[in-house]
Structures are given as structure tokens and as C-alpha cells.
Amino acid sequence: LDALESMGGVWGQFPTHLQLWNSVTPDEDLIDRIIIVHLYLEGSGLDAGVQFSRRLIGLPDGKAKMKVQEVVQTILTEEVGHVQFGTQWFT
């Protein structure tokens, strides 16, 4: 939120999606959820995050670019933990 606000944005300004949330149903078992969310979707997030980071090269240098890079790196770091969690529990 701090990063968004530092660049002139506000919470809720941009549309969101619920694809991750809606990817599983309450009646699925734990293993299905771990495979779908923590391995497949979070793993895909790692791939997308790396591609997104490469696209930031085109932004003009400055505080905003540095802040976006910092946020993307935080997300990527957290995604690694999510995939590790899923892998551990699946194993």
C-alpha cells in the first residue's frame, strides 16, 4: 500500500480478479488445493513475476521504478515460500 500511495495511487483504484480464490471449491480435499494453488498457480506466479520484472527495464529510472522493483521482488520472494510450502505438504 505504501508503494501504491507513493506513486499517487489509492487502494481499490485498479480492478482485481478472483481467479486464485475461485480456483478451488470448499468440497475439494487438501491435497487437491495444495496442488492447484501452492504448486500450479503460485508456481505460475513465479514465472510471471520474472517476466514482469524484465518489463520494468523500460520504465524511466527514478524512485517509482525502484519502488515497483522492490514490490515485485517482495512478491517473488513470497511466492517461493508458497511453492515450498506446497511442495513440502505434497511430499
PDB file of N, CA and C in Angstrom:
ATOM      1  N   LEU A   1       0.821  -1.202   0.000  1.00  0.00           N
ATOM      2  CA  LEU A   1       0.000   0.000   0.000  1.00  0.00           C
ATOM      3  C   LEU A   1       0.858   1.256   0.000  1.00  0.00           C
ATOM      4  N   ASP A   2       1.954   1.201   0.759  1.00  0.00           N
ATOM      5  CA  ASP A   2       2.853   2.356   0.783  1.00  0.00           C
ATOM      6  C   ASP A   2       3.404   2.654  -0.605  1.00  0.00           C
ATOM      7  N   ALA A   3       3.769   1.586  -1.325  1.00  0.00           N
ATOM      8  CA  ALA A   3       4.315   1.773  -2.674  1.00  0.00           C
ATOM      9  C   ALA A   3       3.267   2.386  -3.591  1.00  0.00           C
ATOM     10  N   LEU A   4       2.052   1.873  -3.512  1.00  0.00           N
ATOM     11  CA  LEU A   4       0.973   2.388  -4.347  1.00  0.00           C
ATOM     12  C   LEU A   4       0.721   3.865  -4.052  1.00  0.00           C
ATOM     13  N   GLU A   5       0.649   4.186  -2.766  1.00  0.00           N
ATOM     14  CA  GLU A   5       0.400   5.569  -2.375  1.00  0.00           C
ATOM     15  C   GLU A   5       1.559   6.489  -2.750  1.00  0.00           C
ATOM     16  N   SER A   6       2.798   5.973  -2.668  1.00  0.00           N
ATOM     17  CA  SER A   6       3.951   6.803  -3.014  1.00  0.00           C
ATOM     18  C   SER A   6       3.973   7.163  -4.489  1.00  0.00           C
ATOM     19  N   MET A   7       3.237   6.392  -5.302  1.00  0.00           N
ATOM     20  CA  MET A   7       3.166   6.676  -6.733  1.00  0.00           C
ATOM     21  C   MET A   7       1.850   7.338  -7.112  1.00  0.00           C
ATOM     22  N   GLY A   8       1.097   7.815  -6.099  1.00  0.00           N
ATOM     23  CA  GLY A   8      -0.117   8.556  -6.366  1.00  0.00           C
ATOM     24  C   GLY A   8      -1.372   7.712  -6.500  1.00  0.00           C
ATOM     25  N   GLY A   9      -1.283   6.427  -6.192  1.00  0.00           N
ATOM     26  CA  GLY A   9      -2.455   5.557  -6.285  1.00  0.00           C
ATOM     27  C   GLY A   9      -3.141   5.386  -4.942  1.00  0.00           C
ATOM     28  N   VAL A  10      -4.313   4.797  -4.989  1.00  0.00           N
ATOM     29  CA  VAL A  10      -5.047   4.506  -3.757  1.00  0.00           C
ATOM     30  C   VAL A  10      -5.582   3.077  -3.838  1.00  0.00           C
ATOM     31  N   TRP A  11      -5.771   2.470  -2.666  1.00  0.00           N
ATOM     32  CA  TRP A  11      -6.310   1.119  -2.571  1.00  0.00           C
ATOM     33  C   TRP A  11      -7.682   1.067  -3.243  1.00  0.00           C
ATOM     34  N   GLY A  12      -7.878   0.082  -4.116  1.00  0.00           N
ATOM     35  CA  GLY A  12      -9.149  -0.075  -4.805  1.00  0.00           C
ATOM     36  C   GLY A  12      -9.240   0.646  -6.131  1.00  0.00           C
ATOM     37  N   GLN A  13      -8.198   1.361  -6.494  1.00  0.00           N
ATOM     38  CA  GLN A  13      -8.203   2.134  -7.734  1.00  0.00           C
ATOM     39  C   GLN A  13      -8.206   1.237  -8.966  1.00  0.00           C
ATOM     40  N   PHE A  14      -7.543   0.099  -8.858  1.00  0.00           N
ATOM     41  CA  PHE A  14      -7.395  -0.779 -10.007  1.00  0.00           C
ATOM     42  C   PHE A  14      -8.280  -2.006  -9.852  1.00  0.00           C
ATOM     43  N   PRO A  15      -8.787  -2.533 -10.968  1.00  0.00           N
ATOM     44  CA  PRO A  15      -9.636  -3.733 -10.877  1.00  0.00           C
ATOM     45  C   PRO A  15      -8.809  -4.939 -10.432  1.00  0.00           C
ATOM     46  N   THR A  16      -9.468  -5.846  -9.763  1.00  0.00           N
ATOM     47  CA  THR A  16      -8.811  -7.069  -9.314  1.00  0.00           C
ATOM     48  C   THR A  16      -9.558  -8.259  -9.893  1.00  0.00           C
ATOM     49  N   HIS A  17      -8.970  -9.423  -9.741  1.00  0.00           N
ATOM     50  CA  HIS A  17      -9.654 -10.641 -10.165  1.00  0.00           C
ATOM     51  C   HIS A  17      -9.616 -11.648  -9.023  1.00  0.00           C
ATOM     52  N   LEU A  18     -10.481 -12.602  -9.085  1.00  0.00           N
ATOM     53  CA  LEU A  18     -10.579 -13.620  -8.041  1.00  0.00           C
ATOM     54  C   LEU A  18     -10.208 -15.002  -8.566  1.00  0.00           C
ATOM     55  N   GLN A  19      -9.412 -15.068  -9.619  1.00  0.00           N
ATOM     56  CA  GLN A  19      -9.090 -16.359 -10.215  1.00  0.00           C
ATOM     57  C   GLN A  19      -8.424 -17.304  -9.220  1.00  0.00           C
ATOM     58  N   LEU A  20      -7.498 -16.808  -8.434  1.00  0.00           N
ATOM     59  CA  LEU A  20      -6.828 -17.661  -7.457  1.00  0.00           C
ATOM     60  C   LEU A  20      -7.823 -18.138  -6.401  1.00  0.00           C
ATOM     61  N   TRP A  21      -8.612 -17.228  -5.891  1.00  0.00           N
ATOM     62  CA  TRP A  21      -9.601 -17.561  -4.866  1.00  0.00           C
ATOM     63  C   TRP A  21     -10.628 -18.560  -5.392  1.00  0.00           C
ATOM     64  N   ASN A  22     -11.079 -18.355  -6.627  1.00  0.00           N
ATOM     65  CA  ASN A  22     -12.121 -19.198  -7.199  1.00  0.00           C
ATOM     66  C   ASN A  22     -11.590 -20.498  -7.810  1.00  0.00           C
ATOM     67  N   SER A  23     -10.289 -20.713  -7.748  1.00  0.00           N
ATOM     68  CA  SER A  23      -9.714 -21.890  -8.395  1.00  0.00           C
ATOM     69  C   SER A  23     -10.003 -23.185  -7.656  1.00  0.00           C
ATOM     70  N   VAL A  24     -10.387 -23.096  -6.429  1.00  0.00           N
ATOM     71  CA  VAL A  24     -10.720 -24.294  -5.657  1.00  0.00           C
ATOM     72  C   VAL A  24     -12.096 -24.119  -5.026  1.00  0.00           C
ATOM     73  N   THR A  25     -12.708 -25.224  -4.709  1.00  0.00           N
ATOM     74  CA  THR A  25     -14.023 -25.185  -4.075  1.00  0.00           C
ATOM     75  C   THR A  25     -13.904 -25.764  -2.673  1.00  0.00           C
ATOM     76  N   PRO A  26     -14.844 -25.419  -1.801  1.00  0.00           N
ATOM     77  CA  PRO A  26     -14.776 -25.900  -0.420  1.00  0.00           C
ATOM     78  C   PRO A  26     -14.844 -27.428  -0.286  1.00  0.00           C
ATOM     79  N   ASP A  27     -15.404 -28.102  -1.277  1.00  0.00           N
ATOM     80  CA  ASP A  27     -15.533 -29.551  -1.150  1.00  0.00           C
ATOM     81  C   ASP A  27     -14.319 -30.317  -1.673  1.00  0.00           C
ATOM     82  N   GLU A  28     -13.287 -29.625  -2.179  1.00  0.00           N
ATOM     83  CA  GLU A  28     -12.071 -30.308  -2.605  1.00  0.00           C
ATOM     84  C   GLU A  28     -11.243 -30.692  -1.392  1.00  0.00           C
ATOM     85  N   ASP A  29     -10.454 -31.733  -1.560  1.00  0.00           N
ATOM     86  CA  ASP A  29      -9.639 -32.126  -0.416  1.00  0.00           C
ATOM     87  C   ASP A  29      -8.353 -31.305  -0.367  1.00  0.00           C
ATOM     88  N   LEU A  30      -7.642 -31.414   0.733  1.00  0.00           N
ATOM     89  CA  LEU A  30      -6.465 -30.593   0.985  1.00  0.00           C
ATOM     90  C   LEU A  30      -5.392 -30.804  -0.076  1.00  0.00           C
ATOM     91  N   ILE A  31      -5.154 -32.048  -0.462  1.00  0.00           N
ATOM     92  CA  ILE A  31      -4.119 -32.322  -1.464  1.00  0.00           C
ATOM     93  C   ILE A  31      -4.444 -31.635  -2.790  1.00  0.00           C
ATOM     94  N   ASP A  32      -5.712 -31.687  -3.211  1.00  0.00           N
ATOM     95  CA  ASP A  32      -6.096 -31.000  -4.452  1.00  0.00           C
ATOM     96  C   ASP A  32      -5.817 -29.507  -4.343  1.00  0.00           C
ATOM     97  N   ARG A  33      -6.161 -28.919  -3.223  1.00  0.00           N
ATOM     98  CA  ARG A  33      -5.944 -27.483  -3.034  1.00  0.00           C
ATOM     99  C   ARG A  33      -4.461 -27.150  -3.066  1.00  0.00           C
ATOM    100  N   ILE A  34      -3.654 -27.960  -2.397  1.00  0.00           N
ATOM    101  CA  ILE A  34      -2.212 -27.703  -2.380  1.00  0.00           C
ATOM    102  C   ILE A  34      -1.638 -27.792  -3.787  1.00  0.00           C
ATOM    103  N   ILE A  35      -2.051 -28.804  -4.523  1.00  0.00           N
ATOM    104  CA  ILE A  35      -1.531 -28.966  -5.879  1.00  0.00           C
ATOM    105  C   ILE A  35      -1.945 -27.792  -6.753  1.00  0.00           C
ATOM    106  N   ILE A  36      -3.219 -27.427  -6.700  1.00  0.00           N
ATOM    107  CA  ILE A  36      -3.721 -26.372  -7.579  1.00  0.00           C
ATOM    108  C   ILE A  36      -3.174 -25.006  -7.185  1.00  0.00           C
ATOM    109  N   VAL A  37      -3.284 -24.667  -5.923  1.00  0.00           N
ATOM    110  CA  VAL A  37      -2.910 -23.314  -5.511  1.00  0.00           C
ATOM    111  C   VAL A  37      -1.409 -23.172  -5.311  1.00  0.00           C
ATOM    112  N   HIS A  38      -0.849 -23.970  -4.400  1.00  0.00           N
ATOM    113  CA  HIS A  38       0.539 -23.743  -3.989  1.00  0.00           C
ATOM    114  C   HIS A  38       1.574 -24.249  -4.990  1.00  0.00           C
ATOM    115  N   LEU A  39       1.208 -25.190  -5.808  1.00  0.00           N
ATOM    116  CA  LEU A  39       2.180 -25.675  -6.784  1.00  0.00           C
ATOM    117  C   LEU A  39       1.934 -25.088  -8.162  1.00  0.00           C
ATOM    118  N   TYR A  40       0.725 -25.220  -8.671  1.00  0.00           N
ATOM    119  CA  TYR A  40       0.462 -24.762 -10.036  1.00  0.00           C
ATOM    120  C   TYR A  40       0.327 -23.238 -10.125  1.00  0.00           C
ATOM    121  N   LEU A  41      -0.611 -22.654  -9.379  1.00  0.00           N
ATOM    122  CA  LEU A  41      -0.862 -21.217  -9.513  1.00  0.00           C
ATOM    123  C   LEU A  41       0.279 -20.373  -8.952  1.00  0.00           C
ATOM    124  N   GLU A  42       0.766 -20.724  -7.766  1.00  0.00           N
ATOM    125  CA  GLU A  42       1.869 -19.947  -7.193  1.00  0.00           C
ATOM    126  C   GLU A  42       3.137 -20.144  -8.018  1.00  0.00           C
ATOM    127  N   GLY A  43       3.351 -21.345  -8.544  1.00  0.00           N
ATOM    128  CA  GLY A  43       4.486 -21.584  -9.420  1.00  0.00           C
ATOM    129  C   GLY A  43       4.388 -20.749 -10.686  1.00  0.00           C
ATOM    130  N   SER A  44       3.194 -20.644 -11.232  1.00  0.00           N
ATOM    131  CA  SER A  44       2.984 -19.792 -12.409  1.00  0.00           C
ATOM    132  C   SER A  44       3.257 -18.336 -12.068  1.00  0.00           C
ATOM    133  N   GLY A  45       2.928 -17.955 -10.836  1.00  0.00           N
ATOM    134  CA  GLY A  45       3.206 -16.595 -10.385  1.00  0.00           C
ATOM    135  C   GLY A  45       4.693 -16.283 -10.386  1.00  0.00           C
ATOM    136  N   LEU A  46       5.493 -17.282 -10.045  1.00  0.00           N
ATOM    137  CA  LEU A  46       6.943 -17.087 -10.101  1.00  0.00           C
ATOM    138  C   LEU A  46       7.385 -16.788 -11.532  1.00  0.00           C
ATOM    139  N   ASP A  47       6.886 -17.575 -12.469  1.00  0.00           N
ATOM    140  CA  ASP A  47       7.232 -17.350 -13.880  1.00  0.00           C
ATOM    141  C   ASP A  47       6.783 -15.965 -14.338  1.00  0.00           C
ATOM    142  N   ALA A  48       5.566 -15.593 -14.000  1.00  0.00           N
ATOM    143  CA  ALA A  48       5.030 -14.293 -14.417  1.00  0.00           C
ATOM    144  C   ALA A  48       5.803 -13.162 -13.761  1.00  0.00           C
ATOM    145  N   GLY A  49       6.193 -13.349 -12.512  1.00  0.00           N
ATOM    146  CA  GLY A  49       6.930 -12.302 -11.808  1.00  0.00           C
ATOM    147  C   GLY A  49       8.268 -12.011 -12.446  1.00  0.00           C
ATOM    148  N   VAL A  50       8.952 -13.045 -12.889  1.00  0.00           N
ATOM    149  CA  VAL A  50      10.240 -12.855 -13.556  1.00  0.00           C
ATOM    150  C   VAL A  50      10.035 -12.085 -14.862  1.00  0.00           C
ATOM    151  N   GLN A  51       9.009 -12.458 -15.629  1.00  0.00           N
ATOM    152  CA  GLN A  51       8.722 -11.749 -16.883  1.00  0.00           C
ATOM    153  C   GLN A  51       8.339 -10.298 -16.609  1.00  0.00           C
ATOM    154  N   PHE A  52       7.548 -10.092 -15.564  1.00  0.00           N
ATOM    155  CA  PHE A  52       7.134  -8.734 -15.208  1.00  0.00           C
ATOM    156  C   PHE A  52       8.351  -7.893 -14.836  1.00  0.00           C
ATOM    157  N   SER A  53       9.274  -8.481 -14.075  1.00  0.00           N
ATOM    158  CA  SER A  53      10.486  -7.760 -13.683  1.00  0.00           C
ATOM    159  C   SER A  53      11.269  -7.303 -14.904  1.00  0.00           C
ATOM    160  N   ARG A  54      11.338  -8.157 -15.919  1.00  0.00           N
ATOM    161  CA  ARG A  54      12.061  -7.790 -17.147  1.00  0.00           C
ATOM    162  C   ARG A  54      11.398  -6.601 -17.842  1.00  0.00           C
ATOM    163  N   ARG A  55      10.091  -6.516 -17.759  1.00  0.00           N
ATOM    164  CA  ARG A  55       9.378  -5.408 -18.410  1.00  0.00           C
ATOM    165  C   ARG A  55       9.630  -4.076 -17.716  1.00  0.00           C
ATOM    166  N   LEU A  56      10.039  -4.117 -16.462  1.00  0.00           N
ATOM    167  CA  LEU A  56      10.288  -2.879 -15.728  1.00  0.00           C
ATOM    168  C   LEU A  56      11.507  -2.137 -16.264  1.00  0.00           C
ATOM    169  N   ILE A  57      12.327  -2.813 -17.046  1.00  0.00           N
ATOM    170  CA  ILE A  57      13.520  -2.179 -17.604  1.00  0.00           C
ATOM    171  C   ILE A  57      13.129  -0.939 -18.410  1.00  0.00           C
ATOM    172  N   GLY A  58      11.947  -0.967 -19.033  1.00  0.00           N
ATOM    173  CA  GLY A  58      11.507   0.144 -19.863  1.00  0.00           C
ATOM    174  C   GLY A  58      11.025   1.360 -19.094  1.00  0.00           C
ATOM    175  N   LEU A  59      10.810   1.225 -17.795  1.00  0.00           N
ATOM    176  CA  LEU A  59      10.376   2.383 -17.006  1.00  0.00           C
ATOM    177  C   LEU A  59      11.520   3.370 -16.850  1.00  0.00           C
ATOM    178  N   PRO A  60      11.202   4.666 -16.821  1.00  0.00           N
ATOM    179  CA  PRO A  60      12.264   5.639 -16.578  1.00  0.00           C
ATOM    180  C   PRO A  60      12.844   5.432 -15.178  1.00  0.00           C
ATOM    181  N   ASP A  61      14.147   5.629 -15.061  1.00  0.00           N
ATOM    182  CA  ASP A  61      14.784   5.479 -13.753  1.00  0.00           C
ATOM    183  C   ASP A  61      14.231   6.520 -12.789  1.00  0.00           C
ATOM    184  N   GLY A  62      14.183   6.143 -11.550  1.00  0.00           N
ATOM    185  CA  GLY A  62      13.697   7.060 -10.525  1.00  0.00           C
ATOM    186  C   GLY A  62      13.117   6.290  -9.356  1.00  0.00           C
ATOM    187  N   LYS A  63      12.556   7.059  -8.411  1.00  0.00           N
ATOM    188  CA  LYS A  63      12.020   6.460  -7.190  1.00  0.00           C
ATOM    189  C   LYS A  63      10.877   5.493  -7.480  1.00  0.00           C
ATOM    190  N   ALA A  64      10.006   5.846  -8.418  1.00  0.00           N
ATOM    191  CA  ALA A  64       8.859   4.998  -8.729  1.00  0.00           C
ATOM    192  C   ALA A  64       9.320   3.638  -9.255  1.00  0.00           C
ATOM    193  N   LYS A  65      10.286   3.652 -10.150  1.00  0.00           N
ATOM    194  CA  LYS A  65      10.800   2.402 -10.714  1.00  0.00           C
ATOM    195  C   LYS A  65      11.429   1.543  -9.621  1.00  0.00           C
ATOM    196  N   MET A  66      12.204   2.171  -8.763  1.00  0.00           N
ATOM    197  CA  MET A  66      12.847   1.435  -7.675  1.00  0.00           C
ATOM    198  C   MET A  66      11.803   0.827  -6.744  1.00  0.00           C
ATOM    199  N   LYS A  67      10.745   1.575  -6.458  1.00  0.00           N
ATOM    200  CA  LYS A  67       9.700   1.087  -5.562  1.00  0.00           C
ATOM    201  C   LYS A  67       8.963  -0.089  -6.199  1.00  0.00           C
ATOM    202  N   VAL A  68       8.637   0.006  -7.485  1.00  0.00           N
ATOM    203  CA  VAL A  68       7.951  -1.087  -8.182  1.00  0.00           C
ATOM    204  C   VAL A  68       8.838  -2.320  -8.187  1.00  0.00           C
ATOM    205  N   GLN A  69      10.123  -2.144  -8.463  1.00  0.00           N
ATOM    206  CA  GLN A  69      11.044  -3.278  -8.450  1.00  0.00           C
ATOM    207  C   GLN A  69      11.093  -3.930  -7.068  1.00  0.00           C
ATOM    208  N   GLU A  70      11.084  -3.112  -6.029  1.00  0.00           N
ATOM    209  CA  GLU A  70      11.107  -3.621  -4.657  1.00  0.00           C
ATOM    210  C   GLU A  70       9.842  -4.429  -4.355  1.00  0.00           C
ATOM    211  N   VAL A  71       8.699  -3.923  -4.776  1.00  0.00           N
ATOM    212  CA  VAL A  71       7.429  -4.619  -4.544  1.00  0.00           C
ATOM    213  C   VAL A  71       7.404  -5.947  -5.300  1.00  0.00           C
ATOM    214  N   VAL A  72       7.815  -5.934  -6.567  1.00  0.00           N
ATOM    215  CA  VAL A  72       7.824  -7.161  -7.362  1.00  0.00           C
ATOM    216  C   VAL A  72       8.761  -8.184  -6.725  1.00  0.00           C
ATOM    217  N   GLN A  73       9.918  -7.745  -6.246  1.00  0.00           N
ATOM    218  CA  GLN A  73      10.858  -8.676  -5.608  1.00  0.00           C
ATOM    219  C   GLN A  73      10.259  -9.258  -4.336  1.00  0.00           C
ATOM    220  N   THR A  74       9.538  -8.466  -3.563  1.00  0.00           N
ATOM    221  CA  THR A  74       8.874  -8.966  -2.360  1.00  0.00           C
ATOM    222  C   THR A  74       7.856 -10.038  -2.723  1.00  0.00           C
ATOM    223  N   ILE A  75       7.074  -9.787  -3.759  1.00  0.00           N
ATOM    224  CA  ILE A  75       6.073 -10.762  -4.198  1.00  0.00           C
ATOM    225  C   ILE A  75       6.757 -12.047  -4.646  1.00  0.00           C
ATOM    226  N   LEU A  76       7.821 -11.930  -5.427  1.00  0.00           N
ATOM    227  CA  LEU A  76       8.535 -13.120  -5.892  1.00  0.00           C
ATOM    228  C   LEU A  76       9.095 -13.924  -4.717  1.00  0.00           C
ATOM    229  N   THR A  77       9.657 -13.245  -3.743  1.00  0.00           N
ATOM    230  CA  THR A  77      10.194 -13.923  -2.564  1.00  0.00           C
ATOM    231  C   THR A  77       9.089 -14.671  -1.827  1.00  0.00           C
ATOM    232  N   GLU A  78       7.941 -14.040  -1.681  1.00  0.00           N
ATOM    233  CA  GLU A  78       6.820 -14.692  -1.002  1.00  0.00           C
ATOM    234  C   GLU A  78       6.299 -15.877  -1.811  1.00  0.00           C
ATOM    235  N   GLU A  79       6.284 -15.754  -3.127  1.00  0.00           N
ATOM    236  CA  GLU A  79       5.815 -16.863  -3.967  1.00  0.00           C
ATOM    237  C   GLU A  79       6.708 -18.088  -3.801  1.00  0.00           C
ATOM    238  N   VAL A  80       8.013 -17.883  -3.671  1.00  0.00           N
ATOM    239  CA  VAL A  80       8.923 -19.006  -3.446  1.00  0.00           C
ATOM    240  C   VAL A  80       8.511 -19.748  -2.182  1.00  0.00           C
ATOM    241  N   GLY A  81       8.216 -19.010  -1.129  1.00  0.00           N
ATOM    242  CA  GLY A  81       7.767 -19.628   0.118  1.00  0.00           C
ATOM    243  C   GLY A  81       6.470 -20.396  -0.046  1.00  0.00           C
ATOM    244  N   HIS A  82       5.557 -19.868  -0.845  1.00  0.00           N
ATOM    245  CA  HIS A  82       4.278 -20.541  -1.069  1.00  0.00           C
ATOM    246  C   HIS A  82       4.482 -21.856  -1.804  1.00  0.00           C
ATOM    247  N   VAL A  83       5.358 -21.836  -2.816  1.00  0.00           N
ATOM    248  CA  VAL A  83       5.624 -23.059  -3.574  1.00  0.00           C
ATOM    249  C   VAL A  83       6.358 -24.064  -2.691  1.00  0.00           C
ATOM    250  N   GLN A  84       7.271 -23.599  -1.866  1.00  0.00           N
ATOM    251  CA  GLN A  84       7.967 -24.502  -0.946  1.00  0.00           C
ATOM    252  C   GLN A  84       6.978 -25.149   0.023  1.00  0.00           C
ATOM    253  N   PHE A  85       6.030 -24.376   0.522  1.00  0.00           N
ATOM    254  CA  PHE A  85       5.006 -24.907   1.414  1.00  0.00           C
ATOM    255  C   PHE A  85       4.226 -26.024   0.724  1.00  0.00           C
ATOM    256  N   GLY A  86       3.763 -25.759  -0.484  1.00  0.00           N
ATOM    257  CA  GLY A  86       3.001 -26.761  -1.223  1.00  0.00           C
ATOM    258  C   GLY A  86       3.814 -28.008  -1.504  1.00  0.00           C
ATOM    259  N   THR A  87       5.071 -27.816  -1.860  1.00  0.00           N
ATOM    260  CA  THR A  87       5.942 -28.957  -2.149  1.00  0.00           C
ATOM    261  C   THR A  87       6.155 -29.801  -0.904  1.00  0.00           C
ATOM    262  N   GLN A  88       6.392 -29.140   0.217  1.00  0.00           N
ATOM    263  CA  GLN A  88       6.597 -29.877   1.471  1.00  0.00           C
ATOM    264  C   GLN A  88       5.370 -30.687   1.843  1.00  0.00           C
ATOM    265  N   TRP A  89       4.219 -30.072   1.807  1.00  0.00           N
ATOM    266  CA  TRP A  89       2.991 -30.777   2.194  1.00  0.00           C
ATOM    267  C   TRP A  89       2.608 -31.849   1.196  1.00  0.00           C
ATOM    268  N   PHE A  90       2.833 -31.593  -0.087  1.00  0.00           N
ATOM    269  CA  PHE A  90       2.518 -32.598  -1.099  1.00  0.00           C
ATOM    270  C   PHE A  90       3.413 -33.818  -0.917  1.00  0.00           C
ATOM    271  N   THR A  91       4.700 -33.570  -0.675  1.00  0.00           N
ATOM    272  CA  THR A  91       5.637 -34.662  -0.485  1.00  0.00           C
ATOM    273  C   THR A  91       5.272 -35.470   0.748  1.00  0.00           C
TER     274      THR A  91
END
